[in-house]
Coordinates of N, CA and C in Angstrom, one line a residue:
X1 N 145.6 57.2 96.7 CA 144.0 55.6 96.8 C 143.2 57.2 96.7
X2 N 142.5 58.0 97.1 CA 142.2 59.1 96.5 C 142.4 59.9 95.6
X3 N 144.0 59.6 95.3 CA 143.6 60.4 93.7 C 143.3 59.5 92.3
X4 N 143.2 58.3 93.5 CA 143.4 57.6 91.7 C 142.0 57.8 91.1
X5 N 140.7 57.8 93.2 CA 139.3 57.5 92.7 C 139.3 59.6 92.2
X6 N 140.1 60.2 91.9 CA 139.4 61.2 91.9 C 140.4 60.7 90.2
X7 N 141.0 60.6 89.3 CA 141.4 60.4 88.6 C 140.5 59.6 87.2
X8 N 139.8 58.4 88.5 CA 138.8 57.6 87.7 C 137.7 58.7 87.2
X9 N 136.8 58.9 88.3 CA 136.4 59.9 88.1 C 136.5 61.5 87.0
X10 N 137.2 61.7 87.1 CA 137.6 62.3 85.7 C 137.3 62.0 84.4
X11 N 138.2 60.6 84.4 CA 138.8 59.8 83.4 C 136.5 60.0 82.8
X12 N 135.7 59.3 83.7 CA 134.1 58.9 83.7 C 133.3 60.2 83.4
X13 N 134.0 61.2 83.6 CA 133.6 62.4 83.7 C 133.4 63.0 82.1
X14 N 134.7 62.5 80.9 CA 135.5 63.1 80.7 C 134.7 62.1 78.9
X15 N 134.4 60.9 79.3 CA 133.8 59.5 78.5 C 132.4 60.1 78.7
X16 N 131.8 60.9 79.6 CA 130.4 61.1 79.6 C 130.3 62.0 78.5
X17 N 131.1 63.8 78.9 CA 131.5 64.7 77.7 C 131.0 64.0 76.3
X18 N 132.6 62.8 75.9 CA 131.7 63.0 74.1 C 131.4 62.0 74.5
X19 N 129.4 62.0 74.5 CA 129.2 61.3 73.7 C 127.9 62.6 73.9
X20 N 128.0 63.5 74.4 CA 127.2 64.7 73.8 C 127.9 66.0 73.5
X21 N 126.4 66.5 72.7 CA 127.5 66.8 71.7 C 127.6 68.5 71.5
X22 N 128.2 69.1 70.8 CA 129.4 70.0 71.5 C 127.8 71.2 71.0
X23 N 127.5 70.8 69.9 CA 126.3 72.2 69.7 C 124.9 72.3 70.7
X24 N 124.4 70.5 71.8 CA 123.3 70.9 72.4 C 124.3 71.3 73.8
X25 N 125.4 71.6 73.9 CA 125.8 71.9 75.0 C 126.3 72.6 74.9
X26 N 126.8 73.9 74.0 CA 126.1 74.9 73.5 C 125.3 76.1 73.9
X27 N 124.8 75.5 73.4 CA 122.9 75.7 73.5 C 122.5 76.5 74.7
X28 N 122.7 75.0 75.5 CA 122.3 74.7 77.1 C 123.4 75.7 78.2
X29 N 125.0 75.8 78.0 CA 125.3 77.1 78.4 C 124.6 78.5 77.9
X30 N 124.2 78.8 76.6 CA 124.1 80.0 76.4 C 122.7 80.4 77.3
X31 N 122.0 79.3 76.8 CA 120.2 79.7 76.8 C 120.4 79.8 78.6
X32 N 121.7 78.9 79.3 CA 121.3 79.1 81.0 C 122.3 80.3 81.4
X33 N 123.6 80.7 81.2 CA 124.0 81.9 80.9 C 122.9 83.5 80.8
X34 N 122.1 83.8 79.9 CA 121.3 84.4 79.4 C 120.3 84.9 80.2
X35 N 119.7 83.1 80.7 CA 118.8 83.3 81.6 C 119.0 83.5 83.2
X36 N 120.3 83.7 83.1 CA 120.6 83.5 84.8 C 121.3 84.9 84.6
X37 N 121.7 85.7 83.2 CA 122.7 87.0 83.3 C 121.3 88.2 83.7
X38 N 120.5 88.4 82.7 CA 120.2 89.2 82.6 C 119.0 89.7 83.3
X39 N 118.2 88.8 84.2 CA 117.0 88.9 85.9 C 117.9 89.8 86.5
X40 N 119.7 90.1 86.2 CA 120.0 90.4 87.9 C 119.4 91.5 89.1
X41 N 120.1 92.1 89.5 CA 119.6 93.0 90.3 C 120.1 94.3 90.1
X42 N 121.8 94.1 88.9 CA 122.1 95.0 88.6 C 122.3 95.5 86.6
X43 N 121.5 93.8 86.3 CA 121.4 94.3 84.8 C 120.2 95.2 84.0
X44 N 118.9 94.2 83.4 CA 117.6 94.8 83.5 C 116.5 93.7 84.2
X45 N 117.3 92.7 85.2 CA 116.1 93.1 86.3 C 116.6 94.1 87.0
X46 N 116.4 95.2 87.2 CA 116.8 96.4 88.1 C 115.8 97.1 87.2
X47 N 115.0 97.6 86.3 CA 114.3 98.2 85.4 C 112.9 98.1 86.1
X48 N 112.3 96.8 86.2 CA 111.3 97.2 86.8 C 110.7 97.6 88.8
X49 N 111.9 96.5 89.1 CA 112.2 97.0 90.6 C 112.0 98.9 91.1
X50 N 113.8 98.7 90.6 CA 113.6 100.7 90.6 C 112.5 101.6 90.0
X51 N 111.7 101.1 89.1 CA 110.3 102.1 88.8 C 109.0 102.0 89.7
X52 N 109.4 100.4 90.5 CA 108.1 100.5 90.8 C 108.8 101.0 93.0
X53 N 109.6 100.5 93.4 CA 110.3 101.0 94.2 C 110.0 103.0 94.4
X54 N 110.8 103.3 93.4 CA 110.4 105.0 93.4 C 109.5 105.6 93.4
X55 N 108.8 105.2 91.8 CA 107.8 105.5 91.5 C 106.2 105.5 91.9
X56 N 106.1 103.9 92.9 CA 104.7 103.7 93.2 C 105.0 103.8 94.6
X57 N 105.7 103.0 95.6 CA 106.1 103.1 96.6 C 106.9 104.5 97.3
X58 N 107.1 104.7 96.3 CA 107.7 106.8 97.2 C 108.7 105.9 98.2
X59 N 109.9 104.9 97.3 CA 111.5 104.9 98.3 C 111.6 105.9 98.1
X60 N 112.6 106.7 98.4 CA 114.0 107.3 99.1 C 115.5 107.0 98.2
X61 N 116.8 107.4 98.6 CA 117.2 106.7 97.7 C 118.0 106.1 98.6
X62 N 118.1 105.9 100.0 CA 118.5 105.0 100.6 C 118.0 103.4 100.4
X63 N 116.1 103.7 100.4 CA 115.6 102.5 100.4 C 115.7 102.4 99.5
X64 N 115.9 102.2 98.4 CA 116.3 102.1 96.8 C 118.2 101.0 96.9
X65 N 118.1 101.5 96.9 CA 119.9 101.1 97.3 C 120.1 100.0 98.4
X66 N 119.9 100.2 100.0 CA 118.9 99.3 100.1 C 118.5 98.4 100.1
X67 N 117.3 98.2 99.3 CA 117.0 97.1 98.7 C 117.7 96.3 97.6
X68 N 118.6 96.8 96.3 CA 119.7 96.1 96.1 C 120.4 95.8 96.8
X69 N 121.3 96.5 97.6 CA 122.6 95.5 98.4 C 121.7 94.8 98.5
X70 N 120.6 94.1 100.0 CA 120.5 93.2 99.4 C 119.8 92.2 99.0
X71 N 119.4 92.1 97.7 CA 119.3 90.6 96.5 C 120.4 90.6 95.8
X72 N 121.2 91.7 96.1 CA 122.3 91.4 95.1 C 123.3 90.6 96.4
X73 N 123.5 90.1 97.2 CA 124.0 88.9 97.9 C 124.0 87.6 97.2
X74 N 123.0 87.4 97.1 CA 123.8 86.2 96.8 C 124.1 85.9 95.6
X75 N 124.2 87.0 94.9 CA 124.9 86.8 93.8 C 126.8 87.2 94.3
X76 N 126.7 88.2 94.7 CA 128.3 88.7 96.0 C 128.2 87.4 96.9
X77 N 127.6 87.0 97.7 CA 128.7 86.0 98.8 C 128.1 84.8 99.1
X78 N 127.0 83.9 98.3 CA 126.7 83.4 98.0 C 127.1 81.9 97.3
X79 N 127.4 82.4 96.2 CA 127.2 82.2 94.6 C 128.6 81.0 94.4
X80 N 130.1 81.4 95.5 CA 131.1 80.7 95.3 C 130.3 78.7 96.6
X81 N 129.6 79.5 97.4 CA 129.3 78.3 98.4 C 127.9 77.7 97.4
X82 N 126.9 78.1 96.6 CA 126.8 77.5 95.3 C 127.2 76.3 94.3
X83 N 128.9 76.6 94.6 CA 129.0 75.5 93.2 C 130.3 75.1 93.5
X84 N 130.4 75.7 95.2 CA 131.0 74.0 96.4 C 129.3 72.9 96.1
X85 N 128.7 73.4 96.6 CA 127.3 72.9 96.8 C 127.1 72.1 96.1
X86 N 127.4 71.9 94.4 CA 126.4 71.4 93.2 C 128.0 70.6 92.6
X87 N 129.8 71.1 93.2 CA 130.5 69.8 92.8 C 130.9 68.8 93.9
X88 N 129.9 69.1 95.4 CA 130.8 67.8 96.4 C 128.6 67.1 97.0
X89 N 128.1 67.5 96.0 CA 127.1 66.4 96.7 C 126.4 66.7 95.1
X90 N 126.0 65.2 94.6 CA 125.1 65.3 93.6 C 124.0 64.7 93.7
X91 N 123.3 65.0 92.4 CA 121.9 64.7 92.8 C 122.0 63.9 91.9
X92 N 121.0 62.2 92.6 CA 120.8 61.2 91.3 C 121.9 60.6 90.1
X93 N 123.3 60.8 90.8 CA 123.9 60.7 90.4 C 124.8 62.0 89.3
X94 N 124.1 63.0 89.5 CA 124.9 64.3 88.1 C 125.5 65.1 89.2
X95 N 125.7 66.0 88.6 CA 126.5 67.1 89.2 C 126.2 68.4 89.3
X96 N 125.7 68.1 87.8 CA 125.0 69.6 86.7 C 123.9 69.8 86.3
X97 N 123.2 68.7 85.7 CA 122.1 67.9 85.2 C 121.1 69.4 86.0
X98 N 120.8 68.2 87.0 CA 119.7 68.1 88.0 C 119.2 69.8 88.6
X99 N 120.9 70.3 89.4 CA 120.5 71.5 90.4 C 120.0 72.0 88.8
X100 N 120.7 72.3 87.5 CA 120.6 72.8 86.9 C 118.9 72.9 86.6
X101 N 118.1 72.1 86.6 CA 117.2 72.0 86.0 C 116.6 72.7 87.6
X102 N 116.6 72.2 88.6 CA 115.5 72.1 89.4 C 116.2 73.9 89.8
X103 N 117.8 75.0 90.0 CA 117.4 75.8 89.4 C 115.9 77.1 89.0
X104 N 116.8 76.5 87.2 CA 115.8 77.3 86.6 C 114.3 76.8 87.2
X105 N 113.8 76.1 87.4 CA 112.0 75.6 87.6 C 111.9 76.6 88.9
X106 N 112.8 77.0 90.0 CA 112.4 77.3 90.7 C 112.5 78.9 90.6
X107 N 113.7 79.0 90.0 CA 114.0 80.6 89.7 C 112.5 81.3 88.8
X108 N 112.2 80.2 87.8 CA 111.0 80.6 87.1 C 109.8 80.5 87.3
X109 N 109.6 80.3 88.9 CA 108.8 79.9 89.8 C 107.9 81.5 90.8
X110 N 109.4 81.4 91.4 CA 109.7 82.6 91.9 C 109.8 83.6 90.6
X111 N 109.8 83.4 89.4 CA 109.5 85.2 88.9 C 107.9 85.0 88.9
X112 N 107.3 83.9 88.2 CA 106.1 84.1 88.7 C 105.6 84.5 89.7
X113 N 106.0 84.0 91.2 CA 105.5 84.5 91.8 C 105.2 86.5 92.3
X114 N 105.8 86.4 91.9 CA 105.7 88.0 91.3 C 104.6 89.0 91.4
X115 N 103.5 88.4 90.7 CA 102.1 88.3 90.2 C 100.7 88.6 91.5
X116 N 102.1 87.5 93.2 CA 100.8 87.5 93.6 C 101.3 88.4 95.4
X117 N 103.3 88.6 94.9 CA 104.3 89.5 96.1 C 103.0 91.3 96.3
X118 N 102.4 91.8 97.7 CA 101.9 92.3 98.0 C 102.7 93.4 97.3
X119 N 102.7 94.2 97.0 CA 103.9 95.7 96.3 C 103.7 96.5 98.2
X120 N 104.5 96.0 98.2 CA 104.8 96.1 99.9 C 106.4 96.2 99.6
X121 N 106.7 97.0 100.8 CA 108.4 96.9 100.3 C 109.7 95.6 101.6
X122 N 109.1 95.7 102.1 CA 109.5 94.4 102.7 C 108.8 93.0 102.6
X123 N 107.8 92.7 101.5 CA 107.9 91.4 101.0 C 108.1 91.1 99.3
X124 N 108.5 92.6 98.9 CA 109.3 93.0 98.1 C 110.6 92.2 97.7
X125 N 110.9 92.2 98.3 CA 112.6 92.8 99.2 C 113.0 90.7 99.5
X126 N 111.4 90.0 100.3 CA 112.5 89.2 100.8 C 111.9 87.9 99.5
X127 N 111.0 88.5 98.1 CA 110.3 87.2 97.4 C 112.2 88.5 96.1
X128 N 112.0 88.6 95.8 CA 113.1 89.2 94.9 C 114.9 88.9 95.3
X129 N 114.9 88.3 97.0 CA 116.5 87.6 97.5 C 116.5 86.6 97.1
X130 N 114.9 85.5 97.4 CA 114.5 84.4 96.5 C 115.0 83.8 95.3
X131 N 114.4 84.7 94.6 CA 114.6 84.8 93.3 C 116.0 84.8 92.9
X132 N 116.8 85.7 93.1 CA 118.2 85.7 92.8 C 119.4 84.6 93.6
X133 N 118.1 84.3 95.5 CA 119.2 82.5 95.4 C 119.1 81.9 94.7
X134 N 118.0 81.5 94.1 CA 117.9 80.6 93.0 C 118.2 81.0 90.9
X135 N 118.3 82.1 90.6 CA 118.9 82.7 89.9 C 120.3 81.8 89.9
X136 N 121.1 82.6 91.0 CA 122.2 82.4 91.4 C 123.2 81.0 91.6
X137 N 122.0 80.7 92.0 CA 123.0 78.7 91.6 C 122.6 78.0 90.3
X138 N 121.7 78.8 89.7 CA 121.7 78.3 88.0 C 122.6 79.1 87.4
X139 N 123.3 80.1 87.8 CA 124.7 80.2 86.9 C 125.4 80.0 87.6
X140 N 125.6 79.5 88.6 CA 126.8 78.7 89.6 C 127.0 77.5 88.4
X141 N 125.9 77.0 88.8 CA 125.9 75.5 88.0 C 126.1 75.8 86.6
X142 N 125.9 76.6 85.9 CA 126.2 77.4 83.9 C 127.7 77.4 84.0
X143 N 127.8 78.0 85.1 CA 129.5 78.5 84.5 C 130.7 76.9 85.3
X144 N 130.2 76.5 85.6 CA 130.8 75.2 86.0 C 130.1 74.3 85.1
X145 N 129.4 74.1 84.4 CA 129.5 73.8 82.2 C 130.4 73.8 81.6
X146 N 130.1 75.1 81.2 CA 131.0 75.6 80.8 C 132.0 76.0 81.0
X147 N 133.0 75.7 82.5 CA 134.2 75.2 82.7 C 134.7 73.7 82.1

């Protein structure tokens, strides 16, 4: 019985994908991967934080390493959980679209929130961790769309 339901669900998803043009899906995947990939803590996103931590806050190497370890946790440990959540619990009868929109919106808001975050080690780490949670969630959903 459950295999019949799974087959029907896959058939419905395949039919819904038939209505989507390839170019619009490719553009969505490209922008989602670029938007969630470049600002990662080990790509371009590390540059302003490394500069702020080492030059303005005068943090030593251990503090900078610990900062980047903590803000990388969503990418290393939580991303598989995000994939399971988006696959298991549809929002408004979709498994990808609303998760991608919500994670992108919240990620953008957290990046804008850095204007108001005090330039101190703790608040900066907390804000960067939250931003990376939303970016990792969006990356997980974008990867699922790609598959």
